[in-house]
Every structure is written in structure tokens, then in C-alpha cells.
PDB file of C-alpha atoms and ligand atoms in Angstrom:
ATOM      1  CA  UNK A   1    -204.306 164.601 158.264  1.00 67.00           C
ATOM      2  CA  UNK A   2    -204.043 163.830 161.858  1.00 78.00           C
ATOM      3  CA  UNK A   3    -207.123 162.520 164.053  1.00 88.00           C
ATOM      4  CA  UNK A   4    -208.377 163.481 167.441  1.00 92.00           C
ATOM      5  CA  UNK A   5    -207.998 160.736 169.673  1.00 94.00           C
ATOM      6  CA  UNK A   6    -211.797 160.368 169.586  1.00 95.00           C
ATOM      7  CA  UNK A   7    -211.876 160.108 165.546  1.00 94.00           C
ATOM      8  CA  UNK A   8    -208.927 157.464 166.514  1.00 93.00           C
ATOM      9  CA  UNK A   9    -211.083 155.384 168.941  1.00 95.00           C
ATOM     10  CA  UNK A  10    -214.234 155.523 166.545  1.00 96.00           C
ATOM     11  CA  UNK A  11    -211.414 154.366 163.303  1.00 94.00           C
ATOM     12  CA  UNK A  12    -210.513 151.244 165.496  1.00 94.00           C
ATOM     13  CA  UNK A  13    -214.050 150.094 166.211  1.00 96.00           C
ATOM     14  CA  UNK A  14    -215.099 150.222 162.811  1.00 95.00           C
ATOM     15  CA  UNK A  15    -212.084 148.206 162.008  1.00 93.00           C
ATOM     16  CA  UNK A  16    -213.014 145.831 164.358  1.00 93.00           C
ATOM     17  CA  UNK A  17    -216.634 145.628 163.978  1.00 93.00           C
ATOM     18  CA  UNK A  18    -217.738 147.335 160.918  1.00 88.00           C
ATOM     19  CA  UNK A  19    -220.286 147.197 159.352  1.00 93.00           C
ATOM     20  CA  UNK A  20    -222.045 148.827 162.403  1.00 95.00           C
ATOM     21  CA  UNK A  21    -224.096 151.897 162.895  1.00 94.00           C
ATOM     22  CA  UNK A  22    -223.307 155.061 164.532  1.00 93.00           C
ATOM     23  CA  UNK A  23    -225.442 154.593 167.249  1.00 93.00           C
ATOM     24  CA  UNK A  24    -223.844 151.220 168.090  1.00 95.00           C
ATOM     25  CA  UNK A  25    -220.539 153.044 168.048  1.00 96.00           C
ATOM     26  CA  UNK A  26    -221.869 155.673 170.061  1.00 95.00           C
ATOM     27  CA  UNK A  27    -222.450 152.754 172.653  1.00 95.00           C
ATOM     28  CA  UNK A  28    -219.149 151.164 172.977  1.00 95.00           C
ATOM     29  CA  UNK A  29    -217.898 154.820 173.445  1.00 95.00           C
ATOM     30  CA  UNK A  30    -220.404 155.724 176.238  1.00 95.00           C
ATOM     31  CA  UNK A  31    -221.823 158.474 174.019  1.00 93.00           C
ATOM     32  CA  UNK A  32    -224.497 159.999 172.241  1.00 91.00           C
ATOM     33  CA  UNK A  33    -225.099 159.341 168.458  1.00 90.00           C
ATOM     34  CA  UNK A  34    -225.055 163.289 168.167  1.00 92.00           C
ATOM     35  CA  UNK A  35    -222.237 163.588 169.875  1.00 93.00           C
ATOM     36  CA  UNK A  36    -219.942 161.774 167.211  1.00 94.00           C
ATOM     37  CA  UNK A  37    -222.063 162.994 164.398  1.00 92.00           C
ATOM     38  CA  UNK A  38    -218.901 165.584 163.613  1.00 92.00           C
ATOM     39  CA  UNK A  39    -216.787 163.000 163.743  1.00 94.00           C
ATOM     40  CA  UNK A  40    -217.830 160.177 161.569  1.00 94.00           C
ATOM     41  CA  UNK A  41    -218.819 162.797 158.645  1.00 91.00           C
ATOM     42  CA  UNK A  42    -215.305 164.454 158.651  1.00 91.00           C
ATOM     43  CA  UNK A  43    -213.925 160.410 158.934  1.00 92.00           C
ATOM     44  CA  UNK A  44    -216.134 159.614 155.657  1.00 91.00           C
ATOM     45  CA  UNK A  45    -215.490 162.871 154.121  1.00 86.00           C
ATOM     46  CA  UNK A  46    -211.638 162.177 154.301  1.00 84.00           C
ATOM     47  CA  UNK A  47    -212.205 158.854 153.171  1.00 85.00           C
ATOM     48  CA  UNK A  48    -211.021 156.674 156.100  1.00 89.00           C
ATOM     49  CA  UNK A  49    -214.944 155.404 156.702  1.00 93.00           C
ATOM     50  CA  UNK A  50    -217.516 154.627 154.585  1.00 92.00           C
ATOM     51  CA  UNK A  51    -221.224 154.861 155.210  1.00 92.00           C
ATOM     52  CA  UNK A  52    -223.900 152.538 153.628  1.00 90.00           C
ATOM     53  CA  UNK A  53    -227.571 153.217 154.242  1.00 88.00           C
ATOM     54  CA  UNK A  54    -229.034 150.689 156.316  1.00 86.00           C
ATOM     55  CA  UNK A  55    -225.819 148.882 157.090  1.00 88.00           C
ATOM     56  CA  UNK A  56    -223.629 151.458 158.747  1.00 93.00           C
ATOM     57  CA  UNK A  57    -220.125 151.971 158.711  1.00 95.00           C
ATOM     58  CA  UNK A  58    -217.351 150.346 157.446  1.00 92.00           C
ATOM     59  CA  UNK A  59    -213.615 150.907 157.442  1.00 92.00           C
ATOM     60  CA  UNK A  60    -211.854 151.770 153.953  1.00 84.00           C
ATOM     61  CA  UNK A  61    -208.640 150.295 154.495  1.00 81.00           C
ATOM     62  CA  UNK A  62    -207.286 154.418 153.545  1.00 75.00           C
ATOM     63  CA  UNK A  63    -204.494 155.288 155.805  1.00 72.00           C
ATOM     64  CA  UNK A  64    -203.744 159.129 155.664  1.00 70.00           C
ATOM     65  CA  UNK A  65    -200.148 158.582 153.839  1.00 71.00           C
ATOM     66  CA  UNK A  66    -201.951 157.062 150.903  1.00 73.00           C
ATOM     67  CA  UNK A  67    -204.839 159.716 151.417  1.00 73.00           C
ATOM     68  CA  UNK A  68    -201.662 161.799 150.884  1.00 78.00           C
ATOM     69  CA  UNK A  69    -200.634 160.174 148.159  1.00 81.00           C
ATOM     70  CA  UNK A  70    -203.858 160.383 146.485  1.00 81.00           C
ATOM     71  CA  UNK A  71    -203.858 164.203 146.908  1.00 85.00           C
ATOM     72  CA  UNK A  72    -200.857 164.532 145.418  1.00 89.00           C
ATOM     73  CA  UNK A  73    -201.502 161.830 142.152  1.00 88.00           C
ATOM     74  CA  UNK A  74    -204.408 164.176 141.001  1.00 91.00           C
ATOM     75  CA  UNK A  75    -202.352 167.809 141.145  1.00 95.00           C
ATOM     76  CA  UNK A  76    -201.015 168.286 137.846  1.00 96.00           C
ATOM     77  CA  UNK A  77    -198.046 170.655 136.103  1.00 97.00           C
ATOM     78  CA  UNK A  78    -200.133 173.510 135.347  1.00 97.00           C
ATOM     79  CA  UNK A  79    -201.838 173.335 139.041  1.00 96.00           C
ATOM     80  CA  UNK A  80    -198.118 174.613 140.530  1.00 96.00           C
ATOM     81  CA  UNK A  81    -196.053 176.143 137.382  1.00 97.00           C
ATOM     82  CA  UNK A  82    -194.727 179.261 137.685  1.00 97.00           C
ATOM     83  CA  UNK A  83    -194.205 182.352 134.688  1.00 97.00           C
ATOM     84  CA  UNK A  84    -190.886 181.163 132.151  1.00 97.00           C
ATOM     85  CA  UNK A  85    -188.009 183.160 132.513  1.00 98.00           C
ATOM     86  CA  UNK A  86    -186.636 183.249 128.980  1.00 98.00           C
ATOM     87  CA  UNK A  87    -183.921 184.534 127.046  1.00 98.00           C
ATOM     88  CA  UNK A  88    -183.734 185.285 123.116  1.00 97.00           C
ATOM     89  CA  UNK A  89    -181.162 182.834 121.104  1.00 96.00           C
ATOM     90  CA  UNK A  90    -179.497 185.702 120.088  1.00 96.00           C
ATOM     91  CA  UNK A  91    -178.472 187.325 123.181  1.00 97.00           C
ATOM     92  CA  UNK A  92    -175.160 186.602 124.493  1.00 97.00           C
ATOM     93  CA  UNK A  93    -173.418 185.320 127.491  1.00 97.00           C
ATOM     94  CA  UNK A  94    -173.377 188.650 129.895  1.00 97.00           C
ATOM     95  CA  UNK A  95    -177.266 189.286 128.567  1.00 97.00           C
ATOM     96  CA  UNK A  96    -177.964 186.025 130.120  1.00 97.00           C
ATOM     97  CA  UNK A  97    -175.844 186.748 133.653  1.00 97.00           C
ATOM     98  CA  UNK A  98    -178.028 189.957 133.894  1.00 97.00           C
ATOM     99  CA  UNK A  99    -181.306 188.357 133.110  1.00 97.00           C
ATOM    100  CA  UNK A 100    -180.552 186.073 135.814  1.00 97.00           C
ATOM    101  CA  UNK A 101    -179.599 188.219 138.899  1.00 97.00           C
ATOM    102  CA  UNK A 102    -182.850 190.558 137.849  1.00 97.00           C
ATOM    103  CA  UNK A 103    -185.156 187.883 137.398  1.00 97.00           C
ATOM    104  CA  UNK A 104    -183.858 186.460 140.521  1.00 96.00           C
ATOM    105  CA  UNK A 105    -183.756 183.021 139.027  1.00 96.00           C
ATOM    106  CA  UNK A 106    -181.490 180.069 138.666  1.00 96.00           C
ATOM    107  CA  UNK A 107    -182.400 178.739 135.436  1.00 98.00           C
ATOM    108  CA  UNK A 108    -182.973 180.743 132.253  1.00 98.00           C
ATOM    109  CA  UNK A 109    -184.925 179.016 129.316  1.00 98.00           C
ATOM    110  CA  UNK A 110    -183.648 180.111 125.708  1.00 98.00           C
ATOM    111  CA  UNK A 111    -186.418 180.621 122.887  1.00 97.00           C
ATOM    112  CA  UNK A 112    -186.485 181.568 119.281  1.00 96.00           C
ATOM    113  CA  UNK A 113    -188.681 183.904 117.596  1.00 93.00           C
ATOM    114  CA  UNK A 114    -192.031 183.184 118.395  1.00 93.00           C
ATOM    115  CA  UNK A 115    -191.344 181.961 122.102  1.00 95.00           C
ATOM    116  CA  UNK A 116    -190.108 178.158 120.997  1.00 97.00           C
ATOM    117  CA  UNK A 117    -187.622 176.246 123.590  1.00 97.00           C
ATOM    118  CA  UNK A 118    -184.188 175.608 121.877  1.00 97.00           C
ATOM    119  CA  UNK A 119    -182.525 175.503 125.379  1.00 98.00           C
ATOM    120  CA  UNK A 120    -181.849 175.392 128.857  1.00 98.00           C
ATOM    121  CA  UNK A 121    -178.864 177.761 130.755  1.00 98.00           C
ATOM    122  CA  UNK A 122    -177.886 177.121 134.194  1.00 97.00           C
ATOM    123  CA  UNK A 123    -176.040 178.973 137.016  1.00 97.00           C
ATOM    124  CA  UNK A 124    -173.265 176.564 136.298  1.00 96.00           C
ATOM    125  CA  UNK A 125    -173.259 176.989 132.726  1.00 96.00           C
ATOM    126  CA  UNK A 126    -172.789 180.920 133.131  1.00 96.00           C
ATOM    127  CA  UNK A 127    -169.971 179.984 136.056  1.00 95.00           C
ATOM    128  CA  UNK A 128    -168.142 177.708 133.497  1.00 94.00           C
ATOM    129  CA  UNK A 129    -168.096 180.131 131.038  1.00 94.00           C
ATOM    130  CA  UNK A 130    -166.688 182.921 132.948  1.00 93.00           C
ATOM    131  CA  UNK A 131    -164.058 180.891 134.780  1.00 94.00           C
ATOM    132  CA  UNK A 132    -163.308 180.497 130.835  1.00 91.00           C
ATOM    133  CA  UNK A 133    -162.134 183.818 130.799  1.00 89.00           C
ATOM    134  CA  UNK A 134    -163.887 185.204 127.423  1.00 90.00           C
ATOM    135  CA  UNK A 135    -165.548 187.822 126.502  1.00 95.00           C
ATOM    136  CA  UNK A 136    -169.274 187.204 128.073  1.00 96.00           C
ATOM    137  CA  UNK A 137    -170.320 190.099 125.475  1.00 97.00           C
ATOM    138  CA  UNK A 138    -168.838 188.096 122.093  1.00 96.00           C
ATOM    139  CA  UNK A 139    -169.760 184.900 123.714  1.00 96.00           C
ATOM    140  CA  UNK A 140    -173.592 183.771 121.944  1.00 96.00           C
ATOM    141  CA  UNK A 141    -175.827 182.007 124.176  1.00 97.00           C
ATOM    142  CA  UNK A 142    -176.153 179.257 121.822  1.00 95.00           C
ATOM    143  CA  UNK A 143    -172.837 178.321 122.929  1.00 94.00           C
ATOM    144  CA  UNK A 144    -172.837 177.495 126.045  1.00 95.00           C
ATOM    145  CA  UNK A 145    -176.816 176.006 126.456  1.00 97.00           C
ATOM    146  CA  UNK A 146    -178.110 172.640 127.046  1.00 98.00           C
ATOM    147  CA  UNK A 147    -180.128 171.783 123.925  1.00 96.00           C
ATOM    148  CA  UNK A 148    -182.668 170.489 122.260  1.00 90.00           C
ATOM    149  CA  UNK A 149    -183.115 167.476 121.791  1.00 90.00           C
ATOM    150  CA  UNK A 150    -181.210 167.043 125.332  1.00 95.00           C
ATOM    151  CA  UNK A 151    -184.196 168.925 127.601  1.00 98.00           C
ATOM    152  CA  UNK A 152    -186.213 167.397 129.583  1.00 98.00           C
ATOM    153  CA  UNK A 153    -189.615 169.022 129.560  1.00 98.00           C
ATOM    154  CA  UNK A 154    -192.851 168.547 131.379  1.00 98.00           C
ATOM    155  CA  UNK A 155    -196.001 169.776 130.239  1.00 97.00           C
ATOM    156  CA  UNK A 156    -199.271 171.673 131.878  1.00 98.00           C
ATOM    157  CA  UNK A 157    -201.457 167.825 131.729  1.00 97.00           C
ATOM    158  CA  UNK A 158    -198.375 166.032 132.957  1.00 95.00           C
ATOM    159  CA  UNK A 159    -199.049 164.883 137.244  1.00 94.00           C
ATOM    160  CA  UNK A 160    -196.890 166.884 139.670  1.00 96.00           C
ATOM    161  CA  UNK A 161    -195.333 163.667 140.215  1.00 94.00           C
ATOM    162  CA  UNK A 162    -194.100 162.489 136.884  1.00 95.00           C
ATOM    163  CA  UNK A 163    -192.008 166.069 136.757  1.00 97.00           C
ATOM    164  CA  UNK A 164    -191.031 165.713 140.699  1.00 96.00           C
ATOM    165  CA  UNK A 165    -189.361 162.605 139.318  1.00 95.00           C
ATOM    166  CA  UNK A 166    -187.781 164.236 136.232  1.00 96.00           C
ATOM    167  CA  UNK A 167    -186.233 166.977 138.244  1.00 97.00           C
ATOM    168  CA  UNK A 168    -185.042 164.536 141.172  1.00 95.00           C
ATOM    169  CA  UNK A 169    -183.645 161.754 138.663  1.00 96.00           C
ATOM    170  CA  UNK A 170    -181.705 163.889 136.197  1.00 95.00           C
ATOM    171  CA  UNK A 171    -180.422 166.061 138.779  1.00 95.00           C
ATOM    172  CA  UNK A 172    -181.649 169.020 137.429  1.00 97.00           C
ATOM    173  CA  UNK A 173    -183.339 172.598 139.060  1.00 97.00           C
ATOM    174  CA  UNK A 174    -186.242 173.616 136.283  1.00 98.00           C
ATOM    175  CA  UNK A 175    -188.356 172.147 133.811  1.00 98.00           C
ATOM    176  CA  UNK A 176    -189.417 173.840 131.013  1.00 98.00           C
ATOM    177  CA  UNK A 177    -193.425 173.798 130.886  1.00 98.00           C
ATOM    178  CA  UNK A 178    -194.069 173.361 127.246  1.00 98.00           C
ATOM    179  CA  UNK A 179    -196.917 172.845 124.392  1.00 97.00           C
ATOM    180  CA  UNK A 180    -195.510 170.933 121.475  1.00 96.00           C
ATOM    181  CA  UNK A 181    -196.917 172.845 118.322  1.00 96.00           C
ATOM    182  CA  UNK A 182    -196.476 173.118 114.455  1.00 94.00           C
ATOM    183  CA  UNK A 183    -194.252 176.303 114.241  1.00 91.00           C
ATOM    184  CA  UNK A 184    -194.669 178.512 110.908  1.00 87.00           C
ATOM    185  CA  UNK A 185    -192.448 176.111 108.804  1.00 89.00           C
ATOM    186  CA  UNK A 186    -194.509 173.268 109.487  1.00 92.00           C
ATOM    187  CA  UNK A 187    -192.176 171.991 111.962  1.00 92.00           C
ATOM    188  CA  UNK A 188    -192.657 170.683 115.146  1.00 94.00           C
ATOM    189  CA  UNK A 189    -192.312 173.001 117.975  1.00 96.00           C
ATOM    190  CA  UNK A 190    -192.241 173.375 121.958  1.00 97.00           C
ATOM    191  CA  UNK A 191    -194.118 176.189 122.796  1.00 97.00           C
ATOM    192  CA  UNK A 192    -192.568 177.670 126.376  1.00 98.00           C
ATOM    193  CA  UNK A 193    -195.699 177.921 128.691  1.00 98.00           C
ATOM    194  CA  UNK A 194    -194.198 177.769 132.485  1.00 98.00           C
ATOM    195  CA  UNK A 195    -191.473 176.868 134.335  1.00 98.00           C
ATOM    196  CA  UNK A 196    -191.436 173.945 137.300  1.00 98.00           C
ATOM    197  CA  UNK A 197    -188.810 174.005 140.003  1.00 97.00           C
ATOM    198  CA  UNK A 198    -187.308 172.516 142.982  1.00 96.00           C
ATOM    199  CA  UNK A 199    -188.992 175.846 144.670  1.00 96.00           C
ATOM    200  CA  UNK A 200    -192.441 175.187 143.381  1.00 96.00           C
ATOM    201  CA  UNK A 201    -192.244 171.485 144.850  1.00 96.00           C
ATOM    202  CA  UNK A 202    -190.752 172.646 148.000  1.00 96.00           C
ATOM    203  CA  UNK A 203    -193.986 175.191 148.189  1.00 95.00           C
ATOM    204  CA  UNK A 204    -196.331 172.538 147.628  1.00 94.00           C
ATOM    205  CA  UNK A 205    -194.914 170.093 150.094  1.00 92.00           C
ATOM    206  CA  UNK A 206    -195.313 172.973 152.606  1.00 93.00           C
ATOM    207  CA  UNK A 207    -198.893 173.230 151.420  1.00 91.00           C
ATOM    208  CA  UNK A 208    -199.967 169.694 151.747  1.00 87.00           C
ATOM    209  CA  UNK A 209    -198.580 169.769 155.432  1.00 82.00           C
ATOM    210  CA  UNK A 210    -200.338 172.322 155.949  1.00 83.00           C
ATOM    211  CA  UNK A 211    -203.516 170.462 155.165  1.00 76.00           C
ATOM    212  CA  UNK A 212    -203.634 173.618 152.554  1.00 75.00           C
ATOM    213  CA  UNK A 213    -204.438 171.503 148.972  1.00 69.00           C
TER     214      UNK A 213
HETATM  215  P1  ADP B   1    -176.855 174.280 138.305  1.00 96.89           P
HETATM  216  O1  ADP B   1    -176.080 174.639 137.083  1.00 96.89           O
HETATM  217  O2  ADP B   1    -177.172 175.476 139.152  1.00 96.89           O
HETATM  218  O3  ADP B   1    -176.281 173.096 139.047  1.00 96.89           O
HETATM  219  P2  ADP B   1    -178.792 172.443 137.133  1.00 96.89           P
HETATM  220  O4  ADP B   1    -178.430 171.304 138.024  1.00 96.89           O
HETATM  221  O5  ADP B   1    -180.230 172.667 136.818  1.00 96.89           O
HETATM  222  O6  ADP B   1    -178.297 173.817 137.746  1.00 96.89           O
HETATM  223  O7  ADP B   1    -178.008 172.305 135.754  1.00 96.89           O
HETATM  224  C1  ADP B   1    -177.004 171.361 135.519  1.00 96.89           C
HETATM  225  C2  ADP B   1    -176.810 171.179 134.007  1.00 96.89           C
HETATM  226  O8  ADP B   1    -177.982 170.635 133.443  1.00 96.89           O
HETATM  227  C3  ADP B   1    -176.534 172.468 133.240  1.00 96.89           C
HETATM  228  O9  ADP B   1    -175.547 172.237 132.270  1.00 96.89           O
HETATM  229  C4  ADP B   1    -177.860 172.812 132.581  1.00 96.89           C
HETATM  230  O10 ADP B   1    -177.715 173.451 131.313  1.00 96.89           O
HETATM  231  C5  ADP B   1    -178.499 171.466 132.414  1.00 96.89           C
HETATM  232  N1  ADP B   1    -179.962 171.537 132.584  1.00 96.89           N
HETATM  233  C6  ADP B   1    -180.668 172.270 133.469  1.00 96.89           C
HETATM  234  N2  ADP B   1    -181.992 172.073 133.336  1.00 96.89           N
HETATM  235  C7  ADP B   1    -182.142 171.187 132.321  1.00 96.89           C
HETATM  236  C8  ADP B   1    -183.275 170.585 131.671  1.00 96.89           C
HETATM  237  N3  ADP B   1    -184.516 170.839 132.043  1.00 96.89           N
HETATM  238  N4  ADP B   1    -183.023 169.729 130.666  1.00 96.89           N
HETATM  239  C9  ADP B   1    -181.751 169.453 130.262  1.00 96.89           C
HETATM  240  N5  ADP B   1    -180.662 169.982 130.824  1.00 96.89           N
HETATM  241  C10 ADP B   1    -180.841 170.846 131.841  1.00 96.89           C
END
């Protein structure tokens, strides 16, 4: 969030003198107490003053990067996560190449009966595989995945952060968004729920400088 040079001015007095009271800062800046009455509520409404009856204000210590930051700490998975794109197990190689170029997407999430994640397929992976030279139509999908218990997941209660890290550390595009569950054997499960990208943090960065979250 970026001040007006006003909002600035009023910031540094506080600093310097706080506690004090808007009319006293109205003083020092030649004004009227109405006149900076905008002012100091949208500096204690974004948290850089504070106001205590009787005393007056007081300075926070908040600068707007860890304002920011604070914005960002409480925005969670299932905030941001967009649809899964998934493919059954038992499709094959060229099923997955066409899924992809439809669904305009970059990763493709592979799920058994009953929508749970047994692996991830990549651009790369489908490259790999045709630079191979097989058959994509013979070749199963189960093949040539990333999978379990080699995904790295996020879920919909996990921060924004924890999965920005995941994708940024382990080099990877897309997170599956899952649930874990007890399938119908009892088992434990991941339930596909959403998909996080390197697109949906790019959005939200664009959002937040926006002043738009
Ligand atoms: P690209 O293939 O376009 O470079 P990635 O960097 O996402 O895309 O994929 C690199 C490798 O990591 C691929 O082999 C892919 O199967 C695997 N991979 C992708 N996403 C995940 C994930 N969430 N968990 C584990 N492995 C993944």
C-alpha cells in the first residue's frame, strides 16, 4: 500500500511523538483536526497507527511489506485453487497428450476409480515418451507417471505460502489439491479436490499489487 505524502508526514510524527492526539498532529501540520480525519482512519485501518481513547495515537512499528506479508500468511489453498484436470489410470499415453492440448493445461493429475490421486504427468513426461518412439496408443499411463508416494500435495487448509514453497523448492508446475480419505477398502486415500499452479500464484501476486486481496 503506498501513502500520500500527507499520510507520510502524519506516519513520521507519530513515530516521533506518539502517543499524541489528532488535534496535536493537526498542529504541527498547520491543519485542521477534520482535515486529517481521512487520513489517520485509513492509517489505523491499515494498521500502521493505532488509536487509544484518551491517549491518542501511536505508531505500530507495521511497515507495508510486512502488512504484505500478513495478507498473504492468512490466504489459504482453497482461497486460489483452481478445477483438477485429471486423467483415468487406465487411459494411455496419446489419451493423456489430447487431454492436455484440450484442457489447455500443463500438468495432468491421474486418478483411480472414485477420483483418488495415484499420479502426476507432466509436459515433459509426455515429451520423453514420444521422443521414445512407441506407440502412445499401447503405451498405459501408469507407465510413464510420477507416483504415489513421490507427489507432493497441498491441501484446501494448507497457507498459500507453504504450497508457494512446495512448488518453488521441488521445481515443480502443479500441486495436486487433495483430501486424504478412507477409500472403500478401508485404505487410506487422497481425494483430488483442486489443482495449484505457478499460474494461480502469478494471478495472486498481480492481485495483491493491485491492492485487490
Ligand atoms: P515439466 O515437465 O513441464 O517441466 P514439471 O516441472 O512440473 O513440468 O515436472 C517435472 C517432473 O516432475 C515430471 O516428471 C513430473 O511428473 C514431476 N511432477 C510434476 N508435478 C509433480 C508433483 N506435484 N509431485 C511430484 N512430481 C511431480
Amino acid at each position: 500500500m503506498e501513502l500520500t505524502k500527507r499520510q507520510e508526514q502524519i506516519v513520521e510524527i507519530v513515530k516521533k511523538d506518539g502517543p499524541i492526539t489528532g488535534e496535536e498532529i493537526a498542529g504541527k501540520l498547520s491543519l485542521i483536526r477534520a482535515t486529517l480525519r481521512p487520513d489517520l482512519s485509513i492509517l489505523t485501518m491499515s494498521g500502521f497507527l493505532e488509536a487509544r481513547p484518551r491517549v491518542g495515537y501511536y505508531y505500530t512499528g507495521k511497515t507495508s511489506v510486512n502488512l504484505v506479508a500478513k495478507v498473504i500468511q492468512k490466504i489459504k489453498v482453497g482461497d486460489i485453487k483452481s478445477v483438477p484436470i485429471v486423467v483415468r489410470d487406465s487411459a494411455n499415453v496419446y489419451d493423456a497428450v489430447v487431454t492436455m492440448f484440450l484442457e489447455d493445461v500443463g500438468t495432468l493429475f491421474v486418478v483411480r476409480e472414485g477420483g483418488y490421486l495415484e499420479g502426476v504427468i507432466s509436459r515433459k513426461d509426455l515429451l520423453k515418451t514420444a521422443m521414445g518412439g512407441s506407440d502412445l496408443h499401447q503405451m498405459p499411463i501408469s507407465v510413464v507417471m510420477t507416483r504415489m508416494p513421490n507427489l507432493i500435495t497441498t491441501t484446501p487448509e494448507e497457507p498459500i505460502l507453504m504450497a508457494s514453497k512446495k512448488l518453488a523448492t521441488r521445481e515443480v508446475d502443479a500441486l495436486p489439491v487433495v483430501t486424504p480419505v478412507i477409500d472403500s477398502n478401508g485404505e487410506e486415500a487422497l481425494k483430488v479436490v483442486g489443482r495449484v499452479t505457478k499460474t494461480n500464484i502469478t494471478r495472486l501476486f498481480v492481485e495483491l499489487g493491485e491492492g485487490k486481496m
